[in-house]
Amino acid sequence: APESSPESQIKKIVFHDFEIDTWYKSPYPEEYTRSNVIYICEYCLKYMNSPISYDRHQLKNCNLSNNHPPGLEIYRDSKSRVLIWEVDGRKNISYCQNLCLLAKLFLNSKTLYYDVEPFIFYVLTEIDEIDPSKYHFVGYFSKEKLNNSDYNVSCILTLPIYQRKGYGNLLIDFSYLLSRSEFKYGTPEKPLSDLGLLSYRNYWRLTVAYKLKALYQRFMVENETPSTDPKQTAGTETAEAPNGGTLSVSIESICKLSGMTPSDVVVGLEQLDALIKNPTTNNYGIVLNMNKINAEIDKWEKKNYTKLDYSKLLWKPM
Ligand code: ACO
Ligand code: ZN
């Protein structure tokens, strides 16, 4: 009998007029898991099991009548229509619990659902193209408020209908922007899911590429050397300008520029074939392979994904 069988699970959610297939089980209360479909308000994330209550909710019962998440608006880019909200797990318990239940539908690992108070949730919304008073839920990440570790993301999600458009990358970039504002190096909580690992490896590689390029360009300008010769400059942590100046790149300098931990910087460097071991000293050196670096950056820029504008952060560390 399907009623209370452990197999009963939500197969689909109706969300912002989309039907989305779920990926994993989530511990919604039993009366909801019995139906194959649940209806979720994209503003307050309340879940319902009938289309009638859903319609009624959308028309008049949603207490988030402003059509956006609760909490503080801390980032607004009007041109790309992207907003990020900071939602305190202590002040908006039911919203954050609903958010975790929703996220679990797309996460295999165990996550928190009810103990949301120690966390802050950063929710990304997109302003509706036609009706600018509507803020569509795109994704989020959570972060522990007080932690002694260097974790800057606990859990991250882009809803499947918005995936592979660069929003995950934007959220990750935002998490590092917050870390830099706190003068910290951050890293996501482990273990990462397969998709989390793919997204982070992509982010680490690109970020290290951008930082190396910026360091190289600044070096070339400072040494008044026309940057016509971006050929491979192999060596141990240094590149030499024709006029004798020396560019010294350390892992530490990339950490400072990016907010990434040394081990994640190393992952980025490895993917750019930028780390070489000196066979005699066994030390690692950084190689600036500008062809590879430029190719990675160009490939990414061609996708035209929305980028974070660091100057638009409205946030002060607590
Ligand atoms: N397959 C291959 N590469 C991928 C994939 C994928 N499915 N998803 C992301 N990537 C890599 C690609 O290089 C991609 O660039 P491209 O699309 O131009 O090739 C790059 O990451 C950036 O992708 P985004 O579009 O920015 O990422 P997205 O918005 O799709 O979100 C996320 C990524 C958040 C991991 C999403 O897949 C998701 O929500 N998955 C389910 C939940 C989950 O697994 N979260 C991570 C758990 S780990 C943790 O929370 C710390
Ligand atoms: Zn609602």
GROMACS .gro file of C-alpha atoms and ligand atoms in nm:
model
  370
    1ALA     CA    1   0.000   0.000   0.000
    2PRO     CA    2   0.151   0.329  -0.106
    3GLU     CA    3   0.019   0.533   0.188
    4SER     CA    4   0.302   0.487   0.432
    5SER     CA    5   0.544   0.286   0.229
    6PRO     CA    6   0.897   0.420   0.249
    7GLU     CA    7   0.883   0.445  -0.128
    8SER     CA    8   0.629   0.723  -0.124
    9GLN     CA    9   0.798   1.035  -0.235
   10ILE     CA   10   0.739   1.358  -0.414
   11LYS     CA   11   0.809   1.315  -0.782
   12LYS     CA   12   0.737   1.665  -0.901
   13ILE     CA   13   0.701   2.013  -0.769
   14VAL     CA   14   0.498   2.291  -0.919
   15PHE     CA   15   0.693   2.610  -0.871
   16HIS     CA   16   0.649   2.946  -1.046
   17ASP     CA   17   0.430   2.782  -1.312
   18PHE     CA   18   0.694   2.521  -1.389
   19GLU     CA   19   0.675   2.151  -1.322
   20ILE     CA   20   1.009   2.035  -1.193
   21ASP     CA   21   1.108   1.668  -1.153
   22THR     CA   22   1.270   1.601  -0.818
   23TRP     CA   23   1.601   1.416  -0.780
   24TYR     CA   24   1.604   1.287  -0.422
   25LYS     CA   25   1.383   1.232  -0.121
   26SER     CA   26   1.312   1.513   0.116
   27PRO     CA   27   1.153   1.483   0.461
   28TYR     CA   28   0.836   1.680   0.395
   29PRO     CA   29   0.557   1.586   0.641
   30GLU     CA   30   0.398   1.257   0.550
   31GLU     CA   31   0.067   1.395   0.425
   32TYR     CA   32   0.266   1.574   0.154
   33THR     CA   33   0.495   1.290   0.057
   34ARG     CA   34   0.194   1.072  -0.019
   35SER     CA   35   0.105   1.279  -0.322
   36ASN     CA   36   0.338   1.268  -0.618
   37VAL     CA   37   0.315   1.641  -0.674
   38ILE     CA   38   0.343   1.929  -0.434
   39TYR     CA   39   0.290   2.297  -0.500
   40ILE     CA   40   0.542   2.544  -0.367
   41CYS     CA   41   0.503   2.921  -0.344
   42GLU     CA   42   0.819   3.068  -0.493
   43TYR     CA   43   0.808   3.368  -0.256
   44CYS     CA   44   0.752   3.218   0.090
   45LEU     CA   45   0.837   2.857  -0.014
   46LYS     CA   46   0.527   2.725   0.161
   47TYR     CA   47   0.429   2.382   0.029
   48MET     CA   48   0.075   2.270  -0.047
   49ASN     CA   49  -0.076   1.951  -0.177
   50SER     CA   50  -0.363   2.078  -0.385
   51PRO     CA   51  -0.374   2.313  -0.681
   52ILE     CA   52  -0.674   2.486  -0.523
   53SER     CA   53  -0.492   2.587  -0.208
   54TYR     CA   54  -0.194   2.684  -0.420
   55ASP     CA   55  -0.404   2.917  -0.638
   56ARG     CA   56  -0.572   3.067  -0.335
   57HIS     CA   57  -0.233   3.116  -0.173
   58GLN     CA   58  -0.092   3.291  -0.478
   59LEU     CA   59  -0.395   3.517  -0.506
   60LYS     CA   60  -0.429   3.635  -0.150
   61ASN     CA   61  -0.283   3.422   0.127
   62CYS     CA   62   0.088   3.463   0.074
   63ASN     CA   63   0.219   3.676   0.356
   64LEU     CA   64   0.513   3.778   0.142
   65SER     CA   65   0.293   4.004  -0.067
   66ASN     CA   66   0.602   4.193  -0.182
   67ASN     CA   67   0.685   3.895  -0.397
   68HIS     CA   68   1.036   3.852  -0.270
   69PRO     CA   69   1.217   3.658   0.004
   70PRO     CA   70   1.217   3.793   0.359
   71GLY     CA   71   1.535   3.952   0.488
   72LEU     CA   72   1.766   4.224   0.368
   73GLU     CA   73   1.842   4.312   0.011
   74ILE     CA   74   2.220   4.310   0.003
   75TYR     CA   75   2.298   4.309  -0.368
   76ARG     CA   76   2.110   4.460  -0.661
   77ASP     CA   77   2.220   4.470  -1.020
   78SER     CA   78   1.930   4.629  -1.205
   79LYS     CA   79   2.078   4.582  -1.549
   80SER     CA   80   2.109   4.205  -1.516
   81ARG     CA   81   1.797   4.195  -1.292
   82VAL     CA   82   1.981   3.997  -1.022
   83LEU     CA   83   1.917   4.055  -0.651
   84ILE     CA   84   2.058   3.875  -0.348
   85TRP     CA   85   1.883   3.867  -0.013
   86GLU     CA   86   2.032   3.791   0.327
   87VAL     CA   87   1.791   3.584   0.534
   88ASP     CA   88   1.869   3.513   0.898
   89GLY     CA   89   1.775   3.158   1.001
   90ARG     CA   90   1.682   3.282   1.345
   91LYS     CA   91   1.447   3.556   1.228
   92ASN     CA   92   1.281   3.363   0.945
   93ILE     CA   93   1.269   3.009   1.074
   94SER     CA   94   0.986   2.872   0.864
   95TYR     CA   95   1.112   3.029   0.541
   96CYS     CA   96   1.456   2.879   0.598
   97GLN     CA   97   1.316   2.539   0.692
   98ASN     CA   98   1.106   2.540   0.375
   99LEU     CA   99   1.416   2.638   0.179
  100CYS     CA  100   1.612   2.343   0.319
  101LEU     CA  101   1.329   2.100   0.244
  102LEU     CA  102   1.318   2.229  -0.113
  103ALA     CA  103   1.696   2.203  -0.151
  104LYS     CA  104   1.696   1.845  -0.024
  105LEU     CA  105   1.487   1.744  -0.327
  106PHE     CA  106   1.804   1.807  -0.532
  107LEU     CA  107   2.071   1.702  -0.284
  108ASN     CA  108   2.173   1.348  -0.210
  109SER     CA  109   2.366   1.412   0.107
  110LYS     CA  110   2.219   1.472   0.446
  111THR     CA  111   2.144   1.835   0.510
  112LEU     CA  112   1.986   2.026   0.790
  113TYR     CA  113   1.615   2.097   0.776
  114TYR     CA  114   1.494   2.215   1.112
  115ASP     CA  115   1.796   2.352   1.293
  116VAL     CA  116   1.828   2.658   1.070
  117GLU     CA  117   1.901   2.919   1.337
  118PRO     CA  118   2.283   2.903   1.326
  119PHE     CA  119   2.276   2.978   0.951
  120ILE     CA  120   2.239   3.271   0.718
  121PHE     CA  121   2.084   3.211   0.379
  122TYR     CA  122   2.180   3.411   0.071
  123VAL     CA  123   1.895   3.389  -0.180
  124LEU     CA  124   1.937   3.486  -0.543
  125THR     CA  125   1.631   3.618  -0.724
  126GLU     CA  126   1.576   3.740  -1.076
  127ILE     CA  127   1.340   4.028  -1.148
  128ASP     CA  128   1.059   3.929  -1.386
  129GLU     CA  129   1.119   4.064  -1.735
  130ILE     CA  130   0.761   4.180  -1.780
  131ASP     CA  131   0.645   4.253  -1.426
  132PRO     CA  132   0.935   4.411  -1.232
  133SER     CA  133   0.749   4.376  -0.901
  134LYS     CA  134   0.807   3.999  -0.908
  135TYR     CA  135   1.132   3.844  -0.783
  136HIS     CA  136   1.173   3.486  -0.899
  137PHE     CA  137   1.361   3.244  -0.678
  138VAL     CA  138   1.667   3.111  -0.863
  139GLY     CA  139   1.894   2.957  -0.598
  140TYR     CA  140   2.075   3.014  -0.272
  141PHE     CA  141   2.360   2.916  -0.047
  142SER     CA  142   2.369   2.883   0.329
  143LYS     CA  143   2.653   2.979   0.558
  144GLU     CA  144   2.717   2.913   0.923
  145LYS     CA  145   2.711   3.238   1.123
  146LEU     CA  146   2.982   3.158   1.372
  147ASN     CA  147   3.236   2.909   1.272
  148ASN     CA  148   3.596   2.852   1.350
  149SER     CA  149   3.653   2.659   1.031
  150ASP     CA  150   3.708   2.833   0.700
  151TYR     CA  151   3.379   2.714   0.550
  152ASN     CA  152   3.209   2.995   0.361
  153VAL     CA  153   2.932   2.783   0.206
  154SER     CA  154   2.740   2.510   0.377
  155CYS     CA  155   2.495   2.419   0.105
  156ILE     CA  156   2.441   2.564  -0.244
  157LEU     CA  157   2.163   2.514  -0.496
  158THR     CA  158   2.045   2.644  -0.830
  159LEU     CA  159   1.694   2.521  -0.913
  160PRO     CA  160   1.711   2.284  -1.211
  161ILE     CA  161   1.510   2.524  -1.431
  162TYR     CA  162   1.789   2.782  -1.388
  163GLN     CA  163   2.093   2.556  -1.401
  164ARG     CA  164   2.381   2.590  -1.651
  165LYS     CA  165   2.327   2.962  -1.693
  166GLY     CA  166   2.608   3.074  -1.467
  167TYR     CA  167   2.402   3.144  -1.152
  168GLY     CA  168   2.583   2.879  -0.948
  169ASN     CA  169   2.909   3.042  -1.046
  170LEU     CA  170   2.769   3.382  -0.947
  171LEU     CA  171   2.659   3.250  -0.607
  172ILE     CA  172   3.001   3.093  -0.549
  173ASP     CA  173   3.167   3.421  -0.649
  174PHE     CA  174   2.940   3.600  -0.401
  175SER     CA  175   3.044   3.362  -0.122
  176TYR     CA  176   3.408   3.453  -0.182
  177LEU     CA  177   3.322   3.821  -0.199
  178LEU     CA  178   3.177   3.786   0.153
  179SER     CA  179   3.490   3.603   0.269
  180ARG     CA  180   3.711   3.883   0.136
  181SER     CA  181   3.491   4.137   0.315
  182GLU     CA  182   3.560   3.943   0.635
  183PHE     CA  183   3.933   3.927   0.553
  184LYS     CA  184   3.914   3.549   0.549
  185TYR     CA  185   3.995   3.264   0.316
  186GLY     CA  186   3.692   3.044   0.255
  187THR     CA  187   3.609   2.701   0.117
  188PRO     CA  188   3.283   2.506   0.076
  189GLU     CA  189   3.183   2.250   0.333
  190LYS     CA  190   3.275   1.893   0.239
  191PRO     CA  191   3.178   1.653   0.097
  192LEU     CA  192   3.083   1.822  -0.227
  193SER     CA  193   2.824   1.661  -0.453
  194ASP     CA  194   2.930   1.566  -0.806
  195LEU     CA  195   2.772   1.882  -0.942
  196GLY     CA  196   2.918   2.085  -0.658
  197LEU     CA  197   3.265   1.955  -0.739
  198LEU     CA  198   3.227   2.030  -1.112
  199SER     CA  199   3.109   2.382  -1.037
  200TYR     CA  200   3.379   2.455  -0.780
  201ARG     CA  201   3.660   2.315  -0.993
  202ASN     CA  202   3.540   2.534  -1.277
  203TYR     CA  203   3.527   2.836  -1.044
  204TRP     CA  204   3.870   2.774  -0.892
  205ARG     CA  205   4.034   2.726  -1.233
  206LEU     CA  206   3.877   3.041  -1.375
  207THR     CA  207   3.943   3.255  -1.070
  208VAL     CA  208   4.309   3.158  -1.059
  209ALA     CA  209   4.329   3.228  -1.435
  210TYR     CA  210   4.180   3.578  -1.390
  211LYS     CA  211   4.410   3.658  -1.099
  212LEU     CA  212   4.723   3.534  -1.278
  213LYS     CA  213   4.628   3.737  -1.583
  214ALA     CA  214   4.576   4.049  -1.375
  215LEU     CA  215   4.910   4.001  -1.197
  216TYR     CA  216   5.083   3.947  -1.530
  217GLN     CA  217   4.926   4.252  -1.690
  218ARG     CA  218   5.007   4.474  -1.396
  219PHE     CA  219   5.363   4.351  -1.401
  220MET     CA  220   5.395   4.423  -1.772
  221VAL     CA  221   5.255   4.774  -1.732
  222GLU     CA  222   5.477   4.851  -1.436
  223ASN     CA  223   5.778   4.737  -1.632
  224GLU     CA  224   5.672   4.936  -1.937
  225THR     CA  225   5.702   4.635  -2.156
  226PRO     CA  226   5.469   4.600  -2.451
  227SER     CA  227   5.266   4.290  -2.373
  228THR     CA  228   5.309   4.152  -2.721
  229ASP     CA  229   5.484   3.839  -2.612
  230PRO     CA  230   5.259   3.647  -2.375
  231LYS     CA  231   5.443   3.326  -2.443
  232GLN     CA  232   5.505   3.065  -2.185
  233THR     CA  233   5.736   3.194  -1.918
  234ALA     CA  234   5.848   2.886  -1.737
  235GLY     CA  235   6.041   2.916  -1.419
  236THR     CA  236   6.014   2.895  -1.050
  237GLU     CA  237   5.742   3.130  -0.936
  238THR     CA  238   5.878   3.407  -1.151
  239ALA     CA  239   5.843   3.558  -1.492
  240GLU     CA  240   6.103   3.795  -1.626
  241ALA     CA  241   6.033   4.105  -1.824
  242PRO     CA  242   6.277   4.186  -2.101
  243ASN     CA  243   6.393   4.491  -1.906
  244GLY     CA  244   6.497   4.279  -1.615
  245GLY     CA  245   6.201   4.309  -1.374
  246THR     CA  246   6.081   3.991  -1.210
  247LEU     CA  247   5.721   3.890  -1.149
  248SER     CA  248   5.691   3.678  -0.845
  249VAL     CA  249   5.366   3.491  -0.795
  250SER     CA  250   5.296   3.303  -0.477
  251ILE     CA  251   5.000   3.093  -0.374
  252GLU     CA  252   4.952   3.336  -0.087
  253SER     CA  253   4.911   3.631  -0.325
  254ILE     CA  254   4.636   3.447  -0.514
  255CYS     CA  255   4.464   3.359  -0.184
  256LYS     CA  256   4.463   3.726  -0.087
  257LEU     CA  257   4.318   3.837  -0.420
  258SER     CA  258   4.051   3.566  -0.437
  259GLY     CA  259   3.956   3.479  -0.079
  260MET     CA  260   4.028   3.114  -0.167
  261THR     CA  261   4.217   2.878   0.064
  262PRO     CA  262   4.569   2.768  -0.042
  263SER     CA  263   4.455   2.412  -0.119
  264ASP     CA  264   4.177   2.536  -0.351
  265VAL     CA  265   4.421   2.772  -0.523
  266VAL     CA  266   4.644   2.470  -0.583
  267VAL     CA  267   4.351   2.285  -0.745
  268GLY     CA  268   4.302   2.585  -0.975
  269LEU     CA  269   4.672   2.604  -1.058
  270GLU     CA  270   4.689   2.233  -1.136
  271GLN     CA  271   4.405   2.261  -1.384
  272LEU     CA  272   4.590   2.543  -1.562
  273ASP     CA  273   4.903   2.325  -1.581
  274ALA     CA  274   5.061   2.601  -1.377
  275LEU     CA  275   5.231   2.396  -1.108
  276ILE     CA  276   5.562   2.228  -1.176
  277LYS     CA  277   5.783   2.036  -0.947
  278ASN     CA  278   6.149   2.118  -0.946
  279PRO     CA  279   6.312   1.772  -0.973
  280THR     CA  280   6.617   1.869  -0.772
  281THR     CA  281   6.459   2.062  -0.485
  282ASN     CA  282   6.117   1.890  -0.497
  283ASN     CA  283   5.961   2.234  -0.450
  284TYR     CA  284   5.669   2.347  -0.661
  285GLY     CA  285   5.689   2.650  -0.884
  286ILE     CA  286   5.420   2.845  -1.061
  287VAL     CA  287   5.435   2.871  -1.435
  288LEU     CA  288   5.248   3.141  -1.622
  289ASN     CA  289   5.119   2.971  -1.932
  290MET     CA  290   4.947   3.278  -2.074
  291ASN     CA  291   4.808   3.095  -2.377
  292LYS     CA  292   4.624   2.850  -2.158
  293ILE     CA  293   4.514   3.123  -1.917
  294ASN     CA  294   4.381   3.346  -2.195
  295ALA     CA  295   4.207   3.054  -2.366
  296GLU     CA  296   4.025   2.959  -2.043
  297ILE     CA  297   3.914   3.316  -1.984
  298ASP     CA  298   3.801   3.371  -2.343
  299LYS     CA  299   3.602   3.049  -2.346
  300TRP     CA  300   3.419   3.155  -2.031
  301GLU     CA  301   3.360   3.516  -2.142
  302LYS     CA  302   3.200   3.392  -2.465
  303LYS     CA  303   2.919   3.235  -2.263
  304ASN     CA  304   2.809   3.581  -2.158
  305TYR     CA  305   2.690   3.472  -1.817
  306THR     CA  306   2.587   3.741  -1.572
  307LYS     CA  307   2.886   3.849  -1.366
  308LEU     CA  308   2.891   3.974  -1.013
  309ASP     CA  309   2.961   4.347  -0.982
  310TYR     CA  310   3.164   4.364  -0.660
  311SER     CA  311   3.085   4.733  -0.614
  312LYS     CA  312   2.715   4.657  -0.574
  313LEU     CA  313   2.746   4.469  -0.244
  314LEU     CA  314   2.547   4.646   0.029
  315TRP     CA  315   2.693   4.464   0.326
  316LYS     CA  316   2.908   4.516   0.627
  317PRO     CA  317   3.058   4.227   0.823
  318MET     CA  318   2.864   4.170   1.145
  319ACO     N1  319   2.775   1.912  -1.576
  319ACO     C1  320   2.898   1.954  -1.609
  319ACO     N2  321   2.953   2.070  -1.563
  319ACO     C2  322   2.879   2.145  -1.479
  319ACO     C3  323   2.748   2.106  -1.440
  319ACO     C4  324   2.696   1.986  -1.494
  319ACO     N3  325   2.571   1.944  -1.465
  319ACO     N4  326   2.698   2.200  -1.358
  319ACO     C5  327   2.794   2.294  -1.345
  319ACO     N5  328   2.904   2.261  -1.417
  319ACO     C6  329   3.028   2.338  -1.430
  319ACO     C7  330   3.043   2.379  -1.575
  319ACO     O1  331   3.178   2.406  -1.600
  319ACO     C8  332   2.962   2.508  -1.576
  319ACO     O2  333   2.992   2.592  -1.684
  319ACO     P1  334   2.914   2.569  -1.826
  319ACO     O3  335   2.770   2.547  -1.796
  319ACO     O4  336   2.937   2.694  -1.899
  319ACO     O5  337   2.978   2.450  -1.885
  319ACO     C9  338   3.006   2.570  -1.448
  319ACO     O6  339   3.017   2.461  -1.356
  319ACO    C10  340   2.915   2.677  -1.393
  319ACO     O7  341   2.784   2.629  -1.388
  319ACO     P2  342   2.665   2.720  -1.337
  319ACO     O8  343   2.566   2.737  -1.448
  319ACO     O9  344   2.720   2.844  -1.278
  319ACO    O10  345   2.608   2.628  -1.220
  319ACO     P3  346   2.456   2.603  -1.183
  319ACO    O11  347   2.382   2.732  -1.172
  319ACO    O12  348   2.400   2.502  -1.274
  319ACO    O13  349   2.469   2.547  -1.035
  319ACO    C11  350   2.499   2.375  -0.873
  319ACO    C12  351   2.561   2.451  -0.994
  319ACO    C13  352   2.462   2.477  -0.766
  319ACO    C14  353   2.601   2.279  -0.816
  319ACO    C15  354   2.374   2.301  -0.926
  319ACO    O14  355   2.414   2.200  -1.014
  319ACO    C16  356   2.288   2.238  -0.817
  319ACO    O15  357   2.211   2.307  -0.752
  319ACO     N6  358   2.298   2.105  -0.800
  319ACO    C17  359   2.215   2.031  -0.702
  319ACO    C18  360   2.256   2.064  -0.561
  319ACO    C19  361   2.405   2.041  -0.538
  319ACO    O16  362   2.459   1.938  -0.575
  319ACO     N7  363   2.471   2.141  -0.475
  319ACO    C20  364   2.613   2.135  -0.440
  319ACO    C21  365   2.633   2.052  -0.317
  319ACO     S1  366   2.793   2.073  -0.246
  319ACO    C22  367   2.776   2.206  -0.137
  319ACO    O17  368   2.664   2.248  -0.118
  319ACO    C23  369   2.895   2.272  -0.072
  320ZN      ZN  370   0.375   3.237  -0.043
   0.00000   0.00000   0.00000
